[in-house]
Amino acid sequence: MNIWTSCTISSILALSLLAPSVSFANENPNHEAAVSKETASQYPILEKAKKPEEAGFSSEKLEKVDQLIEMEVAAGFPGAALIVIKDGKIVKNESYGYKQKFNEHTPLKKFQKMENDTLFDLASNTKMYATNFAIQKLVSEGKLNIQARVQQYIPEFKDTEKDVIKGKDNLRIIDVLHHTAGFRPDPQYHNPKVSKELYSQERDKTIEFISKTPLTYVPGTQNVYSDVDYMLLGAIVEEITGKQLDAYVEHELYKPLGLKNTKFNPLQKGFKPKDFAATELLGNTRDGVIDFPNIRTYTLQGEVHDEKAFYSMGGVSGHAGLFSNTEDMAVLLQVMLNGGGYGKHMLFDQETIDEFVAPSEMNPTYGLGWRRNGDASMEWMFSPYASDSAYGHTGWTGTVTIIDPEMDLGIVLLTNKKHSPLVNPVANSNQFFGDLFTTGSYGSVVTAIYEALKTNE
């Protein structure tokens, strides 16, 4: 019997769920609000629905969501946490399965149950709820102009004579937000075999090397989703604010919202490994087929998985590194549904939101950073039922957020699907067993939630 089969059987025997709980902190009265007391408006604060029907859901049909995820946990899927908000109410807040099943490749004698307050590595959802939120705030305050050239904020970002493809001199912030900046997806600064002269495992050096990273296509001619774009945008936020990205967002965004579980480098800020959903079993080795200097080989729990964020950016980057839980994430989604604020605090305005979620002329599935339900190609993420105005983002570790303003609906599904062995690490070093389940590909869960709306009966 192999480890995976043994683990699957153990999952079935050990299946159990925790009862939902909700606790949302309110505003910090000592925080200097983004708007004056005279103009501050009261934004809706999430409340727990007494029953799903209050927000237009069928309780019976929502149970099908539980059954779907529970069935997959019983078949070996690691774990998940889900929160659904509608009309300013928390309709569903559940956890499923386990936050840790393995220590390296050895199954634990007792799997550690997932809890509603378990924190997850958000991976690329960092791009939205740290970097984009920061940029939206700076734009709303008139401190950042998305039509301005990158060079205006980072003077050393410029073309050189040896550049085969030029375009940095005229590259605008909006081009970077649209993922049309010319960068390849992943230069792997942390790995000298790939990055070569751009190799860096020092944060300051890495930020310097971003400006030296060559373009691989003429800006504005393609949509290529790239981590470099958001590493660059994170650096721009730091240039404008004079603060490291984590210090800025945690103090200026999350603290006034009362969010205590949304952090970069959380193990350095009072949290313990047991507070987190574990991810890869053998560090960043992909079950032993990957190697580079200082590579982690232990099971990751509370440390960002993303290699560039961990090794090259000290855990704090514009593209990855943020941890949170469903309760905190629900507040961040509600900020967007509220038009930019929560309680007495305004982070940005509706005009800025509208600008950032508008479709790109080149590709309607892209907004400014946000992914949009722009055409049928996004059904895997948004389901067949989401409105055309729905937007959100995903994360490699197994996280997805959906915001549907037309329906006043928000969905956060956080999973630790990468906390599983690889299917065949030699053939594909990025396919984990957890990736094979429908819960880990999001669409089935999102579809079931939409189907539970009475309007879709």
Tab-separated table of C-alpha atoms in Angstrom:
chain	number	residue	atom	x	y	z
A	1	MET	CA	0.000	0.000	0.000
A	2	ASN	CA	1.540	3.334	-1.004
A	3	ILE	CA	1.545	6.443	1.145
A	4	TRP	CA	-1.209	8.131	-0.846
A	5	THR	CA	-3.566	5.146	-0.592
A	6	SER	CA	-2.835	4.827	3.111
A	7	CYS	CA	-3.475	8.534	3.545
A	8	THR	CA	-6.748	8.301	1.626
A	9	ILE	CA	-8.032	5.496	3.847
A	10	SER	CA	-6.983	7.431	6.926
A	11	SER	CA	-8.801	10.481	5.568
A	12	ILE	CA	-12.041	8.525	5.307
A	13	LEU	CA	-11.700	7.145	8.822
A	14	ALA	CA	-10.749	10.486	10.319
A	15	LEU	CA	-13.249	12.698	8.456
A	16	SER	CA	-14.777	15.341	10.657
A	17	LEU	CA	-15.827	18.973	10.431
A	18	LEU	CA	-15.785	21.845	12.845
A	19	ALA	CA	-18.791	23.996	13.631
A	20	PRO	CA	-18.739	27.473	12.093
A	21	SER	CA	-17.828	30.487	14.143
A	22	VAL	CA	-17.570	34.153	13.307
A	23	SER	CA	-15.767	36.980	15.019
A	24	PHE	CA	-15.094	40.241	13.257
A	25	ALA	CA	-13.201	43.062	14.938
A	26	ASN	CA	-14.374	46.602	14.324
A	27	GLU	CA	-12.486	49.764	13.644
A	28	ASN	CA	-9.437	51.025	15.458
A	29	PRO	CA	-10.453	54.481	16.763
A	30	ASN	CA	-6.822	55.622	16.949
A	31	HIS	CA	-6.220	55.159	13.248
A	32	GLU	CA	-6.087	58.286	11.103
A	33	ALA	CA	-8.816	57.648	8.568
A	34	ALA	CA	-8.219	58.252	4.879
A	35	VAL	CA	-10.987	60.844	4.926
A	36	SER	CA	-11.770	63.597	7.425
A	37	LYS	CA	-14.308	63.080	10.213
A	38	GLU	CA	-16.593	65.535	8.453
A	39	THR	CA	-16.740	63.497	5.255
A	40	ALA	CA	-16.366	59.986	6.688
A	41	SER	CA	-19.335	57.795	5.860
A	42	GLN	CA	-20.554	54.694	7.618
A	43	TYR	CA	-20.030	51.621	5.445
A	44	PRO	CA	-21.865	48.326	6.043
A	45	ILE	CA	-20.207	45.836	8.393
A	46	LEU	CA	-20.696	42.111	7.920
A	47	GLU	CA	-23.281	40.409	10.083
A	48	LYS	CA	-23.977	36.704	10.420
A	49	ALA	CA	-27.195	35.600	8.753
A	50	LYS	CA	-29.500	33.644	11.068
A	51	LYS	CA	-30.211	31.362	8.135
A	52	PRO	CA	-29.121	31.384	4.471
A	53	GLU	CA	-32.623	32.202	3.302
A	54	GLU	CA	-32.168	35.744	4.693
A	55	ALA	CA	-29.750	36.395	1.844
A	56	GLY	CA	-31.647	34.478	-0.809
A	57	PHE	CA	-29.963	31.090	-0.469
A	58	SER	CA	-31.459	27.646	-0.063
A	59	SER	CA	-30.087	25.929	3.059
A	60	GLU	CA	-30.732	22.555	1.494
A	61	LYS	CA	-28.804	23.383	-1.649
A	62	LEU	CA	-25.916	24.907	0.292
A	63	GLU	CA	-25.534	21.550	2.018
A	64	LYS	CA	-24.592	20.157	-1.390
A	65	VAL	CA	-21.490	22.342	-1.234
A	66	ASP	CA	-20.524	20.654	2.029
A	67	GLN	CA	-21.206	17.220	0.557
A	68	LEU	CA	-19.042	17.944	-2.473
A	69	ILE	CA	-16.016	19.017	-0.426
A	70	GLU	CA	-16.504	16.368	2.285
A	71	MET	CA	-16.644	13.635	-0.348
A	72	GLU	CA	-13.339	14.809	-1.780
A	73	VAL	CA	-11.728	15.024	1.664
A	74	ALA	CA	-12.827	11.438	2.223
A	75	ALA	CA	-11.135	10.540	-1.066
A	76	GLY	CA	-7.860	12.201	-0.054
A	77	PHE	CA	-8.145	15.940	-0.675
A	78	PRO	CA	-6.242	17.708	2.144
A	79	GLY	CA	-8.556	20.462	3.361
A	80	ALA	CA	-10.397	23.700	2.740
A	81	ALA	CA	-12.115	26.656	4.338
A	82	LEU	CA	-15.041	28.474	2.752
A	83	ILE	CA	-16.901	31.683	3.481
A	84	VAL	CA	-19.819	33.096	1.493
A	85	ILE	CA	-21.166	36.619	1.952
A	86	LYS	CA	-24.209	38.186	0.350
A	87	ASP	CA	-26.092	41.414	0.945
A	88	GLY	CA	-23.706	42.240	3.796
A	89	LYS	CA	-24.378	38.954	5.586
A	90	ILE	CA	-22.172	35.966	6.285
A	91	VAL	CA	-24.193	33.132	4.788
A	92	LYS	CA	-21.736	30.292	5.219
A	93	ASN	CA	-18.461	29.878	7.111
A	94	GLU	CA	-17.146	26.305	7.167
A	95	SER	CA	-13.925	24.355	7.363
A	96	TYR	CA	-13.274	20.921	5.918
A	97	GLY	CA	-10.648	18.242	6.251
A	98	TYR	CA	-7.173	18.862	7.582
A	99	LYS	CA	-4.599	21.615	7.809
A	100	GLN	CA	-1.810	19.059	8.086
A	101	LYS	CA	-1.729	15.383	7.134
A	102	PHE	CA	1.978	14.835	6.527
A	103	ASN	CA	5.345	15.531	8.076
A	104	GLU	CA	7.451	15.421	4.940
A	105	HIS	CA	6.293	12.169	3.292
A	106	THR	CA	5.201	10.471	6.499
A	107	PRO	CA	1.461	10.593	7.277
A	108	LEU	CA	0.767	11.959	10.769
A	109	LYS	CA	-0.633	9.490	13.292
A	110	LYS	CA	-3.423	12.006	13.845
A	111	PHE	CA	-4.304	14.441	11.100
A	112	GLN	CA	-4.606	18.053	12.258
A	113	LYS	CA	-8.155	19.288	11.635
A	114	MET	CA	-8.848	22.385	9.599
A	115	GLU	CA	-10.494	25.170	11.618
A	116	ASN	CA	-12.438	28.263	10.622
A	117	ASP	CA	-9.589	30.500	11.798
A	118	THR	CA	-6.810	28.530	10.066
A	119	LEU	CA	-4.510	30.814	8.091
A	120	PHE	CA	-3.570	30.053	4.479
A	121	ASP	CA	-0.774	31.047	2.134
A	122	LEU	CA	-2.754	33.224	-0.288
A	123	ALA	CA	-0.098	32.987	-3.028
A	124	SER	CA	-1.132	35.250	-5.947
A	125	ASN	CA	-4.195	36.566	-4.130
A	126	THR	CA	-1.469	38.683	-2.490
A	127	LYS	CA	-1.395	40.629	-5.738
A	128	MET	CA	-4.944	41.826	-5.139
A	129	TYR	CA	-5.380	42.172	-1.387
A	130	ALA	CA	-1.961	43.659	-0.666
A	131	THR	CA	-0.525	45.289	-3.789
A	132	ASN	CA	-3.714	46.199	-5.666
A	133	PHE	CA	-5.407	47.430	-2.487
A	134	ALA	CA	-2.357	49.583	-1.769
A	135	ILE	CA	-2.283	50.950	-5.317
A	136	GLN	CA	-6.034	51.608	-5.312
A	137	LYS	CA	-5.598	53.564	-2.083
A	138	LEU	CA	-2.674	55.579	-3.465
A	139	VAL	CA	-4.562	56.307	-6.703
A	140	SER	CA	-7.641	57.375	-4.739
A	141	GLU	CA	-5.464	59.723	-2.676
A	142	GLY	CA	-3.824	61.205	-5.778
A	143	LYS	CA	-0.383	59.845	-4.858
A	144	LEU	CA	-0.026	57.521	-7.859
A	145	ASN	CA	-0.948	58.073	-11.496
A	146	ILE	CA	-1.458	54.834	-13.417
A	147	GLN	CA	-0.824	56.653	-16.717
A	148	ALA	CA	2.612	57.746	-15.503
A	149	ARG	CA	5.757	55.952	-16.598
A	150	VAL	CA	7.338	53.465	-14.233
A	151	GLN	CA	10.507	55.534	-14.585
A	152	GLN	CA	8.788	58.415	-12.778
A	153	TYR	CA	8.771	56.331	-9.591
A	154	ILE	CA	11.848	54.156	-10.211
A	155	PRO	CA	14.367	56.234	-12.229
A	156	GLU	CA	16.728	53.289	-12.755
A	157	PHE	CA	14.010	51.426	-14.682
A	158	LYS	CA	15.162	52.144	-18.239
A	159	ASP	CA	16.332	50.618	-21.486
A	160	THR	CA	20.005	49.858	-22.032
A	161	GLU	CA	21.998	49.476	-25.235
A	162	LYS	CA	22.307	45.705	-24.771
A	163	ASP	CA	18.548	45.165	-24.430
A	164	VAL	CA	17.314	43.128	-27.385
A	165	ILE	CA	13.724	44.289	-26.792
A	166	LYS	CA	13.275	47.858	-25.689
A	167	GLY	CA	10.258	49.561	-24.139
A	168	LYS	CA	11.082	50.217	-20.486
A	169	ASP	CA	11.583	53.945	-21.032
A	170	ASN	CA	7.934	54.386	-21.976
A	171	LEU	CA	6.366	51.623	-19.898
A	172	ARG	CA	3.428	52.895	-17.843
A	173	ILE	CA	1.971	51.690	-14.548
A	174	ILE	CA	-1.239	50.729	-16.362
A	175	ASP	CA	0.741	48.429	-18.692
A	176	VAL	CA	2.171	46.593	-15.697
A	177	LEU	CA	-1.268	46.281	-14.065
A	178	HIS	CA	-2.681	44.849	-17.302
A	179	HIS	CA	0.120	42.244	-17.501
A	180	THR	CA	1.217	43.647	-20.867
A	181	ALA	CA	4.598	44.953	-19.674
A	182	GLY	CA	6.850	42.585	-21.615
A	183	PHE	CA	8.135	40.403	-18.761
A	184	ARG	CA	8.202	36.619	-18.782
A	185	PRO	CA	6.152	34.883	-16.071
A	186	ASP	CA	8.928	33.651	-13.784
A	187	PRO	CA	12.625	34.606	-13.998
A	188	GLN	CA	13.413	32.556	-10.847
A	189	TYR	CA	15.755	35.077	-9.251
A	190	HIS	CA	16.334	32.547	-6.452
A	191	ASN	CA	17.775	29.877	-8.753
A	192	PRO	CA	21.167	30.627	-10.369
A	193	LYS	CA	20.692	27.868	-12.961
A	194	VAL	CA	17.773	29.834	-14.399
A	195	SER	CA	18.394	33.472	-13.458
A	196	LYS	CA	22.157	33.434	-14.109
A	197	GLU	CA	23.419	37.044	-13.743
A	198	LEU	CA	20.120	38.041	-12.091
A	199	TYR	CA	20.532	35.510	-9.286
A	200	SER	CA	19.667	36.990	-5.909
A	201	GLN	CA	18.602	35.803	-2.485
A	202	GLU	CA	18.847	39.304	-0.987
A	203	ARG	CA	15.785	41.543	-1.008
A	204	ASP	CA	17.458	44.864	-1.906
A	205	LYS	CA	19.480	43.240	-4.654
A	206	THR	CA	16.401	41.521	-6.075
A	207	ILE	CA	14.490	44.812	-6.260
A	208	GLU	CA	17.487	46.300	-8.076
A	209	PHE	CA	17.510	43.339	-10.481
A	210	ILE	CA	13.828	43.775	-11.364
A	211	SER	CA	14.769	46.911	-13.295
A	212	LYS	CA	17.486	44.946	-15.086
A	213	THR	CA	15.235	42.026	-16.017
A	214	PRO	CA	15.035	41.872	-19.836
A	215	LEU	CA	11.730	42.172	-21.669
A	216	THR	CA	10.676	39.132	-23.686
A	217	TYR	CA	8.102	40.822	-25.911
A	218	VAL	CA	7.265	44.380	-26.951
A	219	PRO	CA	5.092	45.952	-24.248
A	220	GLY	CA	1.436	46.289	-25.140
A	221	THR	CA	1.451	43.516	-27.750
A	222	GLN	CA	0.541	40.534	-25.512
A	223	ASN	CA	-1.124	39.602	-22.232
A	224	VAL	CA	1.374	37.490	-20.311
A	225	TYR	CA	0.600	36.923	-16.634
A	226	SER	CA	3.865	37.616	-14.815
A	227	ASP	CA	4.987	37.677	-11.196
A	228	VAL	CA	7.585	40.280	-12.179
A	229	ASP	CA	4.805	42.768	-12.856
A	230	TYR	CA	3.668	42.649	-9.238
A	231	MET	CA	7.153	42.503	-7.793
A	232	LEU	CA	7.721	45.774	-9.661
A	233	LEU	CA	4.405	47.258	-8.480
A	234	GLY	CA	5.215	46.312	-4.882
A	235	ALA	CA	8.527	48.157	-5.222
A	236	ILE	CA	6.665	51.209	-6.549
A	237	VAL	CA	4.344	51.181	-3.520
A	238	GLU	CA	7.436	51.153	-1.304
A	239	GLU	CA	9.008	54.058	-3.217
A	240	ILE	CA	5.876	56.187	-2.865
A	241	THR	CA	5.115	55.389	0.781
A	242	GLY	CA	8.656	55.088	2.099
A	243	LYS	CA	7.622	51.898	3.900
A	244	GLN	CA	8.197	48.228	3.201
A	245	LEU	CA	5.066	46.723	1.664
A	246	ASP	CA	4.103	44.661	4.714
A	247	ALA	CA	4.429	47.626	7.066
A	248	TYR	CA	2.321	49.803	4.788
A	249	VAL	CA	-0.577	47.415	4.147
A	250	GLU	CA	-0.708	46.002	7.665
A	251	HIS	CA	-0.839	49.454	9.269
A	252	GLU	CA	-2.684	51.509	6.642
A	253	LEU	CA	-5.130	48.905	5.326
A	254	TYR	CA	-5.636	45.946	7.628
A	255	LYS	CA	-5.291	47.566	11.049
A	256	PRO	CA	-8.098	50.115	10.566
A	257	LEU	CA	-10.327	47.281	9.332
A	258	GLY	CA	-9.628	45.342	12.524
A	259	LEU	CA	-7.905	42.500	10.660
A	260	LYS	CA	-5.460	40.703	12.939
A	261	ASN	CA	-4.822	37.592	10.834
A	262	THR	CA	-3.685	39.104	7.543
A	263	LYS	CA	0.106	39.280	7.566
A	264	PHE	CA	3.340	38.850	5.694
A	265	ASN	CA	5.925	36.705	7.544
A	266	PRO	CA	3.366	35.758	10.224
A	267	LEU	CA	5.768	33.440	12.082
A	268	GLN	CA	7.801	36.565	12.865
A	269	LYS	CA	4.690	38.314	14.193
A	270	GLY	CA	3.420	36.064	16.958
A	271	PHE	CA	1.842	33.182	15.049
A	272	LYS	CA	2.818	29.511	15.397
A	273	PRO	CA	3.089	26.835	12.662
A	274	LYS	CA	0.014	25.067	14.034
A	275	ASP	CA	-2.071	28.136	13.092
A	276	PHE	CA	-1.565	27.445	9.377
A	277	ALA	CA	-2.619	25.094	6.639
A	278	ALA	CA	0.513	23.241	5.547
A	279	THR	CA	1.614	23.258	1.928
A	280	GLU	CA	4.390	21.369	0.101
A	281	LEU	CA	5.656	18.231	1.831
A	282	LEU	CA	9.364	18.573	1.036
A	283	GLY	CA	9.907	22.317	0.992
A	284	ASN	CA	10.421	23.547	-2.556
A	285	THR	CA	12.010	20.347	-3.859
A	286	ARG	CA	8.938	18.956	-5.656
A	287	ASP	CA	9.450	15.606	-3.982
A	288	GLY	CA	13.190	15.800	-4.539
A	289	VAL	CA	13.561	16.754	-8.219
A	290	ILE	CA	14.322	20.470	-7.724
A	291	ASP	CA	17.456	21.901	-6.120
A	292	PHE	CA	19.010	25.333	-5.670
A	293	PRO	CA	21.028	27.092	-2.912
A	294	ASN	CA	19.385	27.171	0.552
A	295	ILE	CA	16.362	25.196	-0.614
A	296	ARG	CA	13.926	24.137	2.126
A	297	THR	CA	13.298	20.403	2.435
A	298	TYR	CA	10.827	20.325	5.342
A	299	THR	CA	7.032	20.547	5.238
A	300	LEU	CA	6.012	24.182	4.858
A	301	GLN	CA	3.601	25.590	7.427
A	302	GLY	CA	3.402	29.322	8.014
A	303	GLU	CA	6.199	30.157	5.566
A	304	VAL	CA	5.331	31.452	2.113
A	305	HIS	CA	5.703	28.716	-0.475
A	306	ASP	CA	6.570	30.947	-3.415
A	307	GLU	CA	10.286	30.727	-4.028
A	308	LYS	CA	10.885	34.285	-5.222
A	309	ALA	CA	8.946	35.683	-2.280
A	310	PHE	CA	10.706	33.523	0.335
A	311	TYR	CA	14.306	33.367	-0.871
A	312	SER	CA	14.682	36.525	-2.965
A	313	MET	CA	12.311	38.966	-1.215
A	314	GLY	CA	12.556	38.075	2.469
A	315	GLY	CA	8.942	36.882	2.530
A	316	VAL	CA	7.518	40.274	1.492
A	317	SER	CA	6.737	40.778	-2.185
A	318	GLY	CA	4.039	42.347	-4.301
A	319	HIS	CA	3.216	39.048	-5.976
A	320	ALA	CA	3.108	36.587	-3.049
A	321	GLY	CA	3.716	36.292	0.670
A	322	LEU	CA	0.416	37.305	2.283
A	323	PHE	CA	-1.363	34.974	4.727
A	324	SER	CA	-4.946	35.296	5.876
A	325	ASN	CA	-8.075	33.360	6.840
A	326	THR	CA	-11.611	33.328	5.504
A	327	GLU	CA	-12.988	35.747	8.094
A	328	ASP	CA	-10.441	38.456	7.322
A	329	MET	CA	-10.761	37.836	3.596
A	330	ALA	CA	-14.527	38.307	3.799
A	331	VAL	CA	-13.960	41.825	5.129
A	332	LEU	CA	-11.597	42.624	2.247
A	333	LEU	CA	-14.210	41.420	-0.255
A	334	GLN	CA	-16.864	43.480	1.510
A	335	VAL	CA	-14.659	46.563	1.155
A	336	MET	CA	-14.913	46.129	-2.615
A	337	LEU	CA	-18.658	45.453	-2.493
A	338	ASN	CA	-19.104	48.506	-0.238
A	339	GLY	CA	-17.424	50.831	-2.714
A	340	GLY	CA	-14.072	51.098	-0.947
A	341	GLY	CA	-14.717	51.228	2.793
A	342	TYR	CA	-15.797	49.306	5.869
A	343	GLY	CA	-17.314	50.708	9.024
A	344	LYS	CA	-15.974	54.239	9.501
A	345	HIS	CA	-12.930	53.703	7.321
A	346	MET	CA	-12.524	54.508	3.649
A	347	LEU	CA	-9.572	52.926	1.847
A	348	PHE	CA	-10.408	54.110	-1.674
A	349	ASP	CA	-13.411	55.319	-3.634
A	350	GLN	CA	-15.919	53.717	-6.003
A	351	GLU	CA	-14.492	55.596	-8.973
A	352	THR	CA	-11.128	53.937	-8.392
A	353	ILE	CA	-12.746	50.509	-8.058
A	354	ASP	CA	-14.612	51.030	-11.330
A	355	GLU	CA	-11.361	51.949	-13.057
A	356	PHE	CA	-9.542	48.894	-11.725
A	357	VAL	CA	-12.205	46.301	-12.542
A	358	ALA	CA	-12.973	47.637	-16.041
A	359	PRO	CA	-12.016	45.260	-18.879
A	360	SER	CA	-8.768	45.663	-20.744
A	361	GLU	CA	-9.208	46.554	-24.417
A	362	MET	CA	-6.822	43.771	-25.363
A	363	ASN	CA	-8.351	41.025	-23.205
A	364	PRO	CA	-11.699	41.344	-21.401
A	365	THR	CA	-10.675	38.756	-18.798
A	366	TYR	CA	-8.124	41.231	-17.405
A	367	GLY	CA	-8.858	44.344	-15.399
A	368	LEU	CA	-6.114	46.306	-13.663
A	369	GLY	CA	-4.681	43.293	-11.868
A	370	TRP	CA	-8.084	41.753	-11.259
A	371	ARG	CA	-9.192	38.776	-13.354
A	372	ARG	CA	-12.649	39.252	-14.811
A	373	ASN	CA	-15.485	37.017	-15.930
A	374	GLY	CA	-14.893	38.514	-19.348
A	375	ASP	CA	-15.745	35.567	-21.570
A	376	ALA	CA	-16.412	31.819	-21.567
A	377	SER	CA	-12.734	31.036	-21.003
A	378	MET	CA	-13.133	32.048	-17.328
A	379	GLU	CA	-16.054	29.719	-16.575
A	380	TRP	CA	-13.669	27.270	-14.844
A	381	MET	CA	-13.178	29.913	-12.145
A	382	PHE	CA	-16.422	31.902	-12.068
A	383	SER	CA	-18.953	29.158	-12.971
A	384	PRO	CA	-21.625	29.537	-15.674
A	385	TYR	CA	-23.778	31.639	-13.327
A	386	ALA	CA	-21.579	34.588	-12.372
A	387	SER	CA	-22.564	37.957	-13.784
A	388	ASP	CA	-20.484	39.667	-16.447
A	389	SER	CA	-19.325	42.141	-13.791
A	390	ALA	CA	-17.790	39.442	-11.540
A	391	TYR	CA	-14.079	39.627	-10.819
A	392	GLY	CA	-11.538	38.035	-8.490
A	393	HIS	CA	-8.254	36.149	-8.452
A	394	THR	CA	-6.659	32.782	-7.778
A	395	GLY	CA	-3.502	31.611	-6.015
A	396	TRP	CA	-1.207	28.699	-6.882
A	397	THR	CA	-1.435	27.159	-3.421
A	398	GLY	CA	-5.177	26.612	-3.902
A	399	THR	CA	-6.956	29.891	-3.157
A	400	VAL	CA	-9.714	31.696	-5.034
A	401	THR	CA	-11.832	34.788	-4.417
A	402	ILE	CA	-14.939	35.786	-6.341
A	403	ILE	CA	-16.608	39.199	-6.092
A	404	ASP	CA	-19.892	39.630	-7.937
A	405	PRO	CA	-21.149	43.200	-7.424
A	406	GLU	CA	-24.280	42.662	-9.504
A	407	MET	CA	-25.389	40.021	-6.986
A	408	ASP	CA	-23.722	41.658	-3.954
A	409	LEU	CA	-21.959	38.326	-3.481
A	410	GLY	CA	-18.486	37.347	-2.297
A	411	ILE	CA	-16.910	33.877	-2.160
A	412	VAL	CA	-13.600	32.891	-0.583
A	413	LEU	CA	-12.397	29.304	-0.978
A	414	LEU	CA	-9.012	28.591	0.591
A	415	THR	CA	-7.468	25.142	0.172
A	416	ASN	CA	-4.118	23.515	0.874
A	417	LYS	CA	-4.245	21.310	-2.202
A	418	LYS	CA	-0.449	21.370	-2.511
A	419	HIS	CA	-0.202	19.505	0.823
A	420	SER	CA	-0.065	16.214	-1.040
A	421	PRO	CA	2.493	14.133	-2.942
A	422	LEU	CA	3.277	14.908	-6.550
A	423	VAL	CA	1.675	12.676	-9.168
A	424	ASN	CA	4.889	12.224	-11.140
A	425	PRO	CA	7.546	14.768	-10.156
A	426	VAL	CA	9.889	13.862	-12.999
A	427	ALA	CA	7.240	14.249	-15.695
A	428	ASN	CA	5.549	17.315	-14.161
A	429	SER	CA	7.079	18.975	-11.124
A	430	ASN	CA	4.010	21.169	-10.594
A	431	GLN	CA	1.178	18.617	-10.509
A	432	PHE	CA	0.188	17.519	-7.015
A	433	PHE	CA	-2.450	14.907	-6.163
A	434	GLY	CA	-4.499	17.695	-4.617
A	435	ASP	CA	-4.685	19.361	-8.034
A	436	LEU	CA	-6.698	16.434	-9.399
A	437	PHE	CA	-9.768	17.123	-7.253
A	438	THR	CA	-12.609	19.386	-8.364
A	439	THR	CA	-12.398	21.345	-5.092
A	440	GLY	CA	-8.858	22.302	-6.040
A	441	SER	CA	-9.964	23.613	-9.423
A	442	TYR	CA	-12.606	25.846	-7.758
A	443	GLY	CA	-15.315	25.931	-10.423
A	444	SER	CA	-17.445	23.081	-9.057
A	445	VAL	CA	-17.633	24.635	-5.597
A	446	VAL	CA	-18.353	28.105	-6.988
A	447	THR	CA	-21.017	26.638	-9.289
A	448	ALA	CA	-22.709	24.824	-6.395
A	449	ILE	CA	-22.812	28.076	-4.401
A	450	TYR	CA	-24.441	29.954	-7.278
A	451	GLU	CA	-26.887	27.081	-7.775
A	452	ALA	CA	-27.909	27.416	-4.127
A	453	LEU	CA	-29.214	30.923	-4.818
A	454	LYS	CA	-33.003	30.866	-5.013
A	455	THR	CA	-32.859	33.003	-8.151
A	456	ASN	CA	-31.102	30.092	-9.883
A	457	GLU	CA	-33.551	27.389	-8.822
